[in-house]
GROMACS .gro file of C-alpha atoms in nm:
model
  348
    1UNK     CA    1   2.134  -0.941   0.449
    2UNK     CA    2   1.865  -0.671   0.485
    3UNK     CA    3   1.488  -0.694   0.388
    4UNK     CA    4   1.575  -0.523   0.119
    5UNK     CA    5   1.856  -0.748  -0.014
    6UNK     CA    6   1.677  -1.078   0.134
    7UNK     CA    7   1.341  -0.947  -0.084
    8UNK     CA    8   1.526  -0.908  -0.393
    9UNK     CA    9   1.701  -1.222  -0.385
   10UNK     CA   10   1.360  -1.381  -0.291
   11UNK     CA   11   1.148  -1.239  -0.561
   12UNK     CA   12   1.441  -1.362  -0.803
   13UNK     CA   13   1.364  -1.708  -0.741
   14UNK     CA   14   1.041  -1.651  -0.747
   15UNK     CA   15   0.660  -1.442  -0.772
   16UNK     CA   16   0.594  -1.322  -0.417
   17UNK     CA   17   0.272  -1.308  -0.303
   18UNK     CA   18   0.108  -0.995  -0.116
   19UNK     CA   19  -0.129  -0.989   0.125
   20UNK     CA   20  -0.530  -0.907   0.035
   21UNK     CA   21  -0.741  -0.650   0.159
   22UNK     CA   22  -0.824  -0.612   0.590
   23UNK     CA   23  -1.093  -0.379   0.493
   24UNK     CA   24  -1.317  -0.627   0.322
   25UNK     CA   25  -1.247  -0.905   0.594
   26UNK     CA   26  -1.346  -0.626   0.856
   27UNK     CA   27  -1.670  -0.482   0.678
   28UNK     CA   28  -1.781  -0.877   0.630
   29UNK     CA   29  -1.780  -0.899   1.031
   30UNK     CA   30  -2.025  -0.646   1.057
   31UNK     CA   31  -1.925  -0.482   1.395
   32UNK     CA   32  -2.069  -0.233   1.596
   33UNK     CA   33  -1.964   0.125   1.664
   34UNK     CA   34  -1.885  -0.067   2.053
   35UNK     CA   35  -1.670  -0.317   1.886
   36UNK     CA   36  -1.481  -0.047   1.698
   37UNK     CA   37  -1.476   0.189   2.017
   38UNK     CA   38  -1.417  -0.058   2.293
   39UNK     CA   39  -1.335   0.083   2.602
   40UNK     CA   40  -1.196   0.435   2.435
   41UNK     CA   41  -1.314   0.760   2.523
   42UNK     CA   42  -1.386   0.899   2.202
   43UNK     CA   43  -1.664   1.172   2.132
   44UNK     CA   44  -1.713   1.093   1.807
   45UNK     CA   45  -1.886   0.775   1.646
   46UNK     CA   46  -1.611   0.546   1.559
   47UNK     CA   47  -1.769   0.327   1.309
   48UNK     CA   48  -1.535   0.264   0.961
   49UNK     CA   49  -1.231   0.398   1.177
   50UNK     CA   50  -1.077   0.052   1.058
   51UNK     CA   51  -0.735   0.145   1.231
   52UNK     CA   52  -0.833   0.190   1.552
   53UNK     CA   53  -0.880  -0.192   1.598
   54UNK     CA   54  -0.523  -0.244   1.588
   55UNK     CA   55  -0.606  -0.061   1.987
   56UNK     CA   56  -0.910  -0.218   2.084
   57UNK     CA   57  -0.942  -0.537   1.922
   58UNK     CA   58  -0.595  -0.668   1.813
   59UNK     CA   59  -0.693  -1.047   1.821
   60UNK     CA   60  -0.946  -0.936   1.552
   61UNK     CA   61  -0.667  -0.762   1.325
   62UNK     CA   62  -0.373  -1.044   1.439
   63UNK     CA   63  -0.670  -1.300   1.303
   64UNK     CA   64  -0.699  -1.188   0.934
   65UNK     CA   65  -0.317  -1.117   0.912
   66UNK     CA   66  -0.276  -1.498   1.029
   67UNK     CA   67  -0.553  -1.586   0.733
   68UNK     CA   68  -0.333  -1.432   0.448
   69UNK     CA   69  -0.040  -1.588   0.586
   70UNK     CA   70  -0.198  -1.927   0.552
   71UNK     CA   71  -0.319  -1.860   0.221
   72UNK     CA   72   0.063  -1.829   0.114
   73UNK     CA   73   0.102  -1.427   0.136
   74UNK     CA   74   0.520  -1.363   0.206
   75UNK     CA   75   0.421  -0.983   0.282
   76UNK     CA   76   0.147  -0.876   0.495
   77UNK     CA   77   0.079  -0.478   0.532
   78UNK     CA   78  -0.007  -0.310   0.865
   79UNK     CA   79  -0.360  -0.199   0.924
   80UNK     CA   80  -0.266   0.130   0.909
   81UNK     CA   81  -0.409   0.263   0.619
   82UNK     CA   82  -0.574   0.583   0.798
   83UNK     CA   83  -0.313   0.606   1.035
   84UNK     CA   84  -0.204   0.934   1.012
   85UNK     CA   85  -0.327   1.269   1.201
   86UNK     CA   86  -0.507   1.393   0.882
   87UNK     CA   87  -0.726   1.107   0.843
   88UNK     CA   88  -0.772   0.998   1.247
   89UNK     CA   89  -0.917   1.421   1.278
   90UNK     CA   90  -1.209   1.270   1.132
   91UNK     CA   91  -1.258   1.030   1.406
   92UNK     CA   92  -1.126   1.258   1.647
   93UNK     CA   93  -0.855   1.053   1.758
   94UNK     CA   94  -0.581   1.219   1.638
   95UNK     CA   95  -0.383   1.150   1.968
   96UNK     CA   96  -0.412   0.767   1.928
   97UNK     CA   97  -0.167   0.818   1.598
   98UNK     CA   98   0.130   0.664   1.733
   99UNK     CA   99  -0.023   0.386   1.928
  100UNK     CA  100  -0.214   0.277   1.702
  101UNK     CA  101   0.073   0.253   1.452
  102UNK     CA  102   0.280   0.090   1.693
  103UNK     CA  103   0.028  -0.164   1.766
  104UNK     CA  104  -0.059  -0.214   1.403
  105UNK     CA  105   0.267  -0.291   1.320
  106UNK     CA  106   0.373  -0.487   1.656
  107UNK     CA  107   0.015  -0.732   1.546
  108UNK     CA  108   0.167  -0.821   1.179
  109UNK     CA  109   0.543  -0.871   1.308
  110UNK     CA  110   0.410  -1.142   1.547
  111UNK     CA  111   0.184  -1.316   1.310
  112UNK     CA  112   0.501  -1.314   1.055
  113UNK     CA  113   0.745  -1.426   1.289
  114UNK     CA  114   0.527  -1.768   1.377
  115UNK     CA  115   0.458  -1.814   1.033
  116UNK     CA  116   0.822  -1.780   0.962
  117UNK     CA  117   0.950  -2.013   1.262
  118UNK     CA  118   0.703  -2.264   1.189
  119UNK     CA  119   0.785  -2.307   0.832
  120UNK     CA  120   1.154  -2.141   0.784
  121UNK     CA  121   1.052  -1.929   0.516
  122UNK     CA  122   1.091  -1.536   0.546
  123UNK     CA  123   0.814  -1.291   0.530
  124UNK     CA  124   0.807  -0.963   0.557
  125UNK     CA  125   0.612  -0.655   0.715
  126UNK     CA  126   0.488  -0.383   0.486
  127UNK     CA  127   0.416  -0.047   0.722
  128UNK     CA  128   0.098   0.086   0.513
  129UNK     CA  129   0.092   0.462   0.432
  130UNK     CA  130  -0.261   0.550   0.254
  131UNK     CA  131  -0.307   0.905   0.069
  132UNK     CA  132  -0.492   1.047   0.324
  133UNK     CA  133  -0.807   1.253   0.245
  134UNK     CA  134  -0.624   1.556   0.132
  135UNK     CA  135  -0.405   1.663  -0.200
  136UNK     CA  136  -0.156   1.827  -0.234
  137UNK     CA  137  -0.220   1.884  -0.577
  138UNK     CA  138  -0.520   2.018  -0.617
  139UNK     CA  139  -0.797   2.282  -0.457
  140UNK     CA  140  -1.128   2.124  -0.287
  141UNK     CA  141  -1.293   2.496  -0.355
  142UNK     CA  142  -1.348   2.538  -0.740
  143UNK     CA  143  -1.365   2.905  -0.624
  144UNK     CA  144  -1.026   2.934  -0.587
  145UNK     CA  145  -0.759   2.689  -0.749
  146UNK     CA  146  -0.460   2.781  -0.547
  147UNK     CA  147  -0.604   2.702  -0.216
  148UNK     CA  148  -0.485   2.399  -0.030
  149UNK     CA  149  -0.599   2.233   0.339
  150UNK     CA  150  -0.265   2.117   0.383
  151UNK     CA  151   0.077   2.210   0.266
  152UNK     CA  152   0.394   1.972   0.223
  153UNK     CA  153   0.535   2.028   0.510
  154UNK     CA  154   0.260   1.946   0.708
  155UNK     CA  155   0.186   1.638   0.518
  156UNK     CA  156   0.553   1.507   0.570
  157UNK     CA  157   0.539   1.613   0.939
  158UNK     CA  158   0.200   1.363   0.973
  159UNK     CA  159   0.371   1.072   0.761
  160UNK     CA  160   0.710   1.088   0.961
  161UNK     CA  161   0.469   1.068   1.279
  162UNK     CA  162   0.343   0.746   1.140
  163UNK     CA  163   0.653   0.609   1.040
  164UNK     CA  164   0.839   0.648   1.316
  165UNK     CA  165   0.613   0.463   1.531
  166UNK     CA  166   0.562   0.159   1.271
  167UNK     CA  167   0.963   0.158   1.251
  168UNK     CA  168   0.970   0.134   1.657
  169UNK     CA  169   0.652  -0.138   1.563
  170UNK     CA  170   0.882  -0.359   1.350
  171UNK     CA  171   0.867  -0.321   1.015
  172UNK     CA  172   1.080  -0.427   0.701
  173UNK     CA  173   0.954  -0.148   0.493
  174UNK     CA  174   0.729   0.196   0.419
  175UNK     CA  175   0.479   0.175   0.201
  176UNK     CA  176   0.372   0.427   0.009
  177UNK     CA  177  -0.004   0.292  -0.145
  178UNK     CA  178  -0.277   0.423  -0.307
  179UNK     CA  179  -0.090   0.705  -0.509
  180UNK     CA  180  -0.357   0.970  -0.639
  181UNK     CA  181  -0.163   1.266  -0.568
  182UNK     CA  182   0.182   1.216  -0.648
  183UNK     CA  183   0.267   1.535  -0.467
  184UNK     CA  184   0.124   1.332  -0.117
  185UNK     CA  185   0.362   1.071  -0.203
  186UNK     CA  186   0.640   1.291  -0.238
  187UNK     CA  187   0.542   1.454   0.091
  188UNK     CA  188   0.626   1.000   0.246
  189UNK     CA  189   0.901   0.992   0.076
  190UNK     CA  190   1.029   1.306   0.204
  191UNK     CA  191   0.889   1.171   0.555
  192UNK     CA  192   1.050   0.799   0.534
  193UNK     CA  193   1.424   1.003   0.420
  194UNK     CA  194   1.369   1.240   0.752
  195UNK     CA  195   1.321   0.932   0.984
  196UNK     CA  196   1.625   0.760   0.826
  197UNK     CA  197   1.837   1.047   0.943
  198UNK     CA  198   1.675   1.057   1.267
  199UNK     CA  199   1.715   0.665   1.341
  200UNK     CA  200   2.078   0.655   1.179
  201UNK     CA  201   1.927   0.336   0.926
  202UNK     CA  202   1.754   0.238   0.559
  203UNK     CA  203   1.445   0.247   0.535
  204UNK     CA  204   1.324   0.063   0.186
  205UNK     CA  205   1.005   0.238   0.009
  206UNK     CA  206   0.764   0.051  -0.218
  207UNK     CA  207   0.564   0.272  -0.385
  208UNK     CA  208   0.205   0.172  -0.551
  209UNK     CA  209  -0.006   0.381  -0.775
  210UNK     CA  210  -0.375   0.422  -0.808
  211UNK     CA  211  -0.504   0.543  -1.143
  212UNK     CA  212  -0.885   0.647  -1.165
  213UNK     CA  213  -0.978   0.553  -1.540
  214UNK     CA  214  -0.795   0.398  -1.809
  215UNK     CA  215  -0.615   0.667  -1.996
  216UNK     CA  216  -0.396   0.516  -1.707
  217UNK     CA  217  -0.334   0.828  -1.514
  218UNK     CA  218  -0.418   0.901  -1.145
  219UNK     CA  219  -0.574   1.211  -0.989
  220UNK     CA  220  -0.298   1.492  -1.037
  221UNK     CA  221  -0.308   1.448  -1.385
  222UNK     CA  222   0.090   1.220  -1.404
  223UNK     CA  223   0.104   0.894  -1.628
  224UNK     CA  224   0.235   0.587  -1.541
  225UNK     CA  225   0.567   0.693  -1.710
  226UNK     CA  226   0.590   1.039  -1.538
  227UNK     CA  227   0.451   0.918  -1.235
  228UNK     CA  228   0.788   0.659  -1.224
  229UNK     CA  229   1.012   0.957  -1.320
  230UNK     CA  230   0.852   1.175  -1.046
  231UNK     CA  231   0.935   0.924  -0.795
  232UNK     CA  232   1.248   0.682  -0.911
  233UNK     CA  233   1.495   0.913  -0.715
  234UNK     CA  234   1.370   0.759  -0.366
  235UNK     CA  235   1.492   0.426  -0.520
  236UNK     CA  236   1.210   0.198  -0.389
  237UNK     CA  237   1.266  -0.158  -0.396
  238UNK     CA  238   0.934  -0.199  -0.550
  239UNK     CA  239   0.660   0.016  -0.790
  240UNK     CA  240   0.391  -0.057  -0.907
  241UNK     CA  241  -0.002  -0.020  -0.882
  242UNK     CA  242  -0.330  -0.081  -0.673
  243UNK     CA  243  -0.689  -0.022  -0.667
  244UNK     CA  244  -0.829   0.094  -0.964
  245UNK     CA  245  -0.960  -0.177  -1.143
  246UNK     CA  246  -0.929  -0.547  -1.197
  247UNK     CA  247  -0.677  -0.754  -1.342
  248UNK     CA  248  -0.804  -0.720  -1.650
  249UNK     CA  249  -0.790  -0.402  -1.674
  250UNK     CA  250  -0.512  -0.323  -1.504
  251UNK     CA  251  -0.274  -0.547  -1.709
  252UNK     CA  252  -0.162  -0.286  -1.962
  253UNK     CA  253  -0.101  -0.018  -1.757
  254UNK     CA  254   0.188  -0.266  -1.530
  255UNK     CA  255   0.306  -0.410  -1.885
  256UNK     CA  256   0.385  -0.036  -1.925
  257UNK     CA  257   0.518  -0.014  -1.562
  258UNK     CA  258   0.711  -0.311  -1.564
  259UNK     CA  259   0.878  -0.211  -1.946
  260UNK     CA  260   1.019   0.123  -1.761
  261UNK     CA  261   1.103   0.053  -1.409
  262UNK     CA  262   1.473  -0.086  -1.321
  263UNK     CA  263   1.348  -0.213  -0.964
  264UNK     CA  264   1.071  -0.477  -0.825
  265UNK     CA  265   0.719  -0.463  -0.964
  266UNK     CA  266   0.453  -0.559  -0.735
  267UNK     CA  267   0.053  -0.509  -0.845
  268UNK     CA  268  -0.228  -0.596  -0.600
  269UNK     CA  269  -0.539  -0.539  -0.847
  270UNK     CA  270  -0.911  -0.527  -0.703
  271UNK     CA  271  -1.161  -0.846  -0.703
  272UNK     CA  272  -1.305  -0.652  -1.035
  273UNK     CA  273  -1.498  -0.320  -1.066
  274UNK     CA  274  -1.772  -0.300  -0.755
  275UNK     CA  275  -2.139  -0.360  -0.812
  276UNK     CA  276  -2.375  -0.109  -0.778
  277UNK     CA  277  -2.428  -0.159  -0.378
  278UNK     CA  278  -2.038  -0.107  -0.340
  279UNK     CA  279  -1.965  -0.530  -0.334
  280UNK     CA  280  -1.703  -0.721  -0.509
  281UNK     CA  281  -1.867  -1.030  -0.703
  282UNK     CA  282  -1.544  -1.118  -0.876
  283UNK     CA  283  -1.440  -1.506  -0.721
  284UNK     CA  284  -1.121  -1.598  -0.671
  285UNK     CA  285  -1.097  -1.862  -0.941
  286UNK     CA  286  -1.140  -1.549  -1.188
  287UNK     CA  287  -0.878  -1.277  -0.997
  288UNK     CA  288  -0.676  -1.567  -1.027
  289UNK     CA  289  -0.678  -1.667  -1.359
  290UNK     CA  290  -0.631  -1.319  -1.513
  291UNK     CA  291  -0.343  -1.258  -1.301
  292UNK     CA  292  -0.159  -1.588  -1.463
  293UNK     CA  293  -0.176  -1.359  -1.761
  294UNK     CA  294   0.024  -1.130  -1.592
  295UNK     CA  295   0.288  -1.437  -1.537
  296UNK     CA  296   0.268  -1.548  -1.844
  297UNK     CA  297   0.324  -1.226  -1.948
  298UNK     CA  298   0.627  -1.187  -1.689
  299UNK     CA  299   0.536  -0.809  -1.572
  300UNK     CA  300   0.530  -0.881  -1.196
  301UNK     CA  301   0.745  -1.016  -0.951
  302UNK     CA  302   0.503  -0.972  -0.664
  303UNK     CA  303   0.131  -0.970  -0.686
  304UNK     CA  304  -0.167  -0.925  -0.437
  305UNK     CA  305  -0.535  -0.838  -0.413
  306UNK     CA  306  -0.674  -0.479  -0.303
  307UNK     CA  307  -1.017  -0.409  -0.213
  308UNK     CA  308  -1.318  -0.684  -0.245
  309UNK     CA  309  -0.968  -0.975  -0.240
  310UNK     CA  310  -1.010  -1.212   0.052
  311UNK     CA  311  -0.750  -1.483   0.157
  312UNK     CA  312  -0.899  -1.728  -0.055
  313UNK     CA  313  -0.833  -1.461  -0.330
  314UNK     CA  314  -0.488  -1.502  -0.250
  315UNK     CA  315  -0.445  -1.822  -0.224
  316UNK     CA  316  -0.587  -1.896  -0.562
  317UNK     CA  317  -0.356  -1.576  -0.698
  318UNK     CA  318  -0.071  -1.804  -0.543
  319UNK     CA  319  -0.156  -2.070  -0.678
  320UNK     CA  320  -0.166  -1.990  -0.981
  321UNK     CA  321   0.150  -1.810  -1.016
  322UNK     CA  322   0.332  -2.086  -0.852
  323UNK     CA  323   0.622  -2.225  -1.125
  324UNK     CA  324   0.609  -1.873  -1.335
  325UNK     CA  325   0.929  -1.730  -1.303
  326UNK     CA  326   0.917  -1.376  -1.191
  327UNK     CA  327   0.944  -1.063  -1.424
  328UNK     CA  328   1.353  -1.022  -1.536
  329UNK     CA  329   1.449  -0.654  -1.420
  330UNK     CA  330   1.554  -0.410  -1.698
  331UNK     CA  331   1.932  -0.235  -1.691
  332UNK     CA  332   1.835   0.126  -1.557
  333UNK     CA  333   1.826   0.302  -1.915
  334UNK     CA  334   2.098   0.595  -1.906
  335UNK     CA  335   1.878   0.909  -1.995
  336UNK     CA  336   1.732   1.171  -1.857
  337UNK     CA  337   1.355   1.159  -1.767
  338UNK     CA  338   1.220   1.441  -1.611
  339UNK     CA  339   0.814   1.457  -1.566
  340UNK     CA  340   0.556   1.731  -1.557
  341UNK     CA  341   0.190   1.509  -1.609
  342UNK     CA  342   0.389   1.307  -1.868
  343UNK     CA  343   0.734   1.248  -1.896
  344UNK     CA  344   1.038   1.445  -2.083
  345UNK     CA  345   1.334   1.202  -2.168
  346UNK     CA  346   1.628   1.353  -2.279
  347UNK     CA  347   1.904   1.115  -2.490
  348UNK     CA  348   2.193   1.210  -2.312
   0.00000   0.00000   0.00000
């Protein structure tokens, strides 16, 4: 079978668990600009480059990844969020791109693979594609609203840069997180479909959206319904959503997912809204218990934690979906749905 096929028959016996978030576990070790540097020539300070520790300290990275694993995650993302040549310019290590995404993605596949062999049950590796720090979709200069920094083909170019290399890294599948520019997550798609052709194999997308308040749209304006009709052609084996909020408040907007999409739904919510010096308070006990509701509910059939989640987060998010039986996938509905910001469905 293929990760794809093996996932789906997985998450049909049961509510997979996703990993939490490496950039809380790394902030909480409080390293230096040396630690994050190492033995790199780099002119710029390297401090919050979070990806580049894949390079120069991979034990730290490999560490954390083994953590979620024990708490009971089945997929564990590379640390790769940043990966890309857009977001590394800011460090100035644009020409570390591929090695760092081969290395991010070689760290996770061992971790998974002992995991796996010591217990005989399959996990899976999740190449991570952030947004970068550019849209598509919109102008940074109020001046001028058609201007862009970047243009789509140069977006996809960066992405199938990363993506190739996690591919050669190991990975089971691209994915496509922290949607706020649908446009940018067209440009991955487009990316992850270029590489296929190039490597002469699948390559199964998940897709997760971010929206930033709780009319439940994200930054270019698209609901969660037009957001899914934007993007259902790539066929991912999972949508759903990350970021934003909470549990809590993220539970209607995947109930609304999950009623619409004919294909995995997988949420990894935040440890609550942040406090006013940036921190999480939210405790695992609580994450957990308000994502039962979603499996009570039965809108997920994989869940997670995003930023402030740590593995004892997941853990007690694993716990307490344990026994639920995972969301039932609707029959893809046989209409028309076109999107602009919301969605057009024709009858026929």
């Amino acid at each position: 079978m293929s990760s794809a096929e093996q996932l789906r028959a997985d998450a049909a016996e049961r509510i997979l668990i996703k990993d939490g978030a490496y950039g809380t576990q790394i902030q909480a070790r409080r390293l230096s600009e040396l630690d994050y540097r190492g033995s790199l020539t780099l002119d710029r300070d390297q401090r919050g480059n979070n990806d580049l520790l894949n390079l120069t300290r991979p034990e730290l990275v490999g560490e954390i990844a083994d953590f979620f694993a024990q708490a009971g995650a089945d997929i564990l993302a590379t640390n790769s969020f940043n990966a890309t040549r857009i977001s590394q310019a800011d460090y100035d290590a644009q020409h570390l791109v591929r090695d760092i995404n081969l290395a991010a993605a070689g760290i996770i596949r061992e971790v998974v693979e002992r995991h796996s062999a010591a217990d005989g049950r399959r996990r899976y590796v999740a190449g991570a594609l952030g947004p970068t720090n550019k849209t598509l979709s919109l102008s940074p200069n109020v001046n001028d609203p058609g201007y862009r920094e970047v243009d789509f083909d140069f977006v996809s170019e960066t992405y199938a840069e990363q993506i190739e290399a996690l591919v050669e890294g190991g990975v089971d599948f691209i994915l496509i997180e922290t949607v706020f520019d649908t446009l940018n997550a067209k440009a991955a798609i487009h990316a992850t479909r270029d590489v296929e052709q190039k490597i002469g194999r699948a390559l199964p997308i998940m897709l997760s959206m971010t929206i930033t308040d709780l009319s439940g749209r994200n930054l270019s304006g698209h609901s969660i319904e037009a957001f899914w009709a934007s993007v259902r052609h790539a066929r991912p084996v999972s949508i759903g959503l990350n970021c934003s909020f909470g549990a809590t408040q993220l539970r209607a907007h995947v109930a609304a997912l999950s009623a619409i999409a004919d294909t995995l739904i997988m949420a990894y919510p935040n440890a609550g809204l942040p406090n006013d010096l940036g921190e999480y308070d939210e405790g695992p006990a609580t994450t957990a218990a308000q994502v039962r509701d979603w499996a009570e509910q039965g809108i997920i059939n994989i869940v997670g934690g995003c930023c402030g989640t740590t593995p004892a987060h997941i853990h007690a998010i694993a716990e307490a979906v344990r026994g639920y039986p995972p969301r039932a996938i609707p029959a893809p509905p046989s209409r028309t749905r076109l999107a602009g910001i919301e969605p057009m469905i024709l009858a026929a």
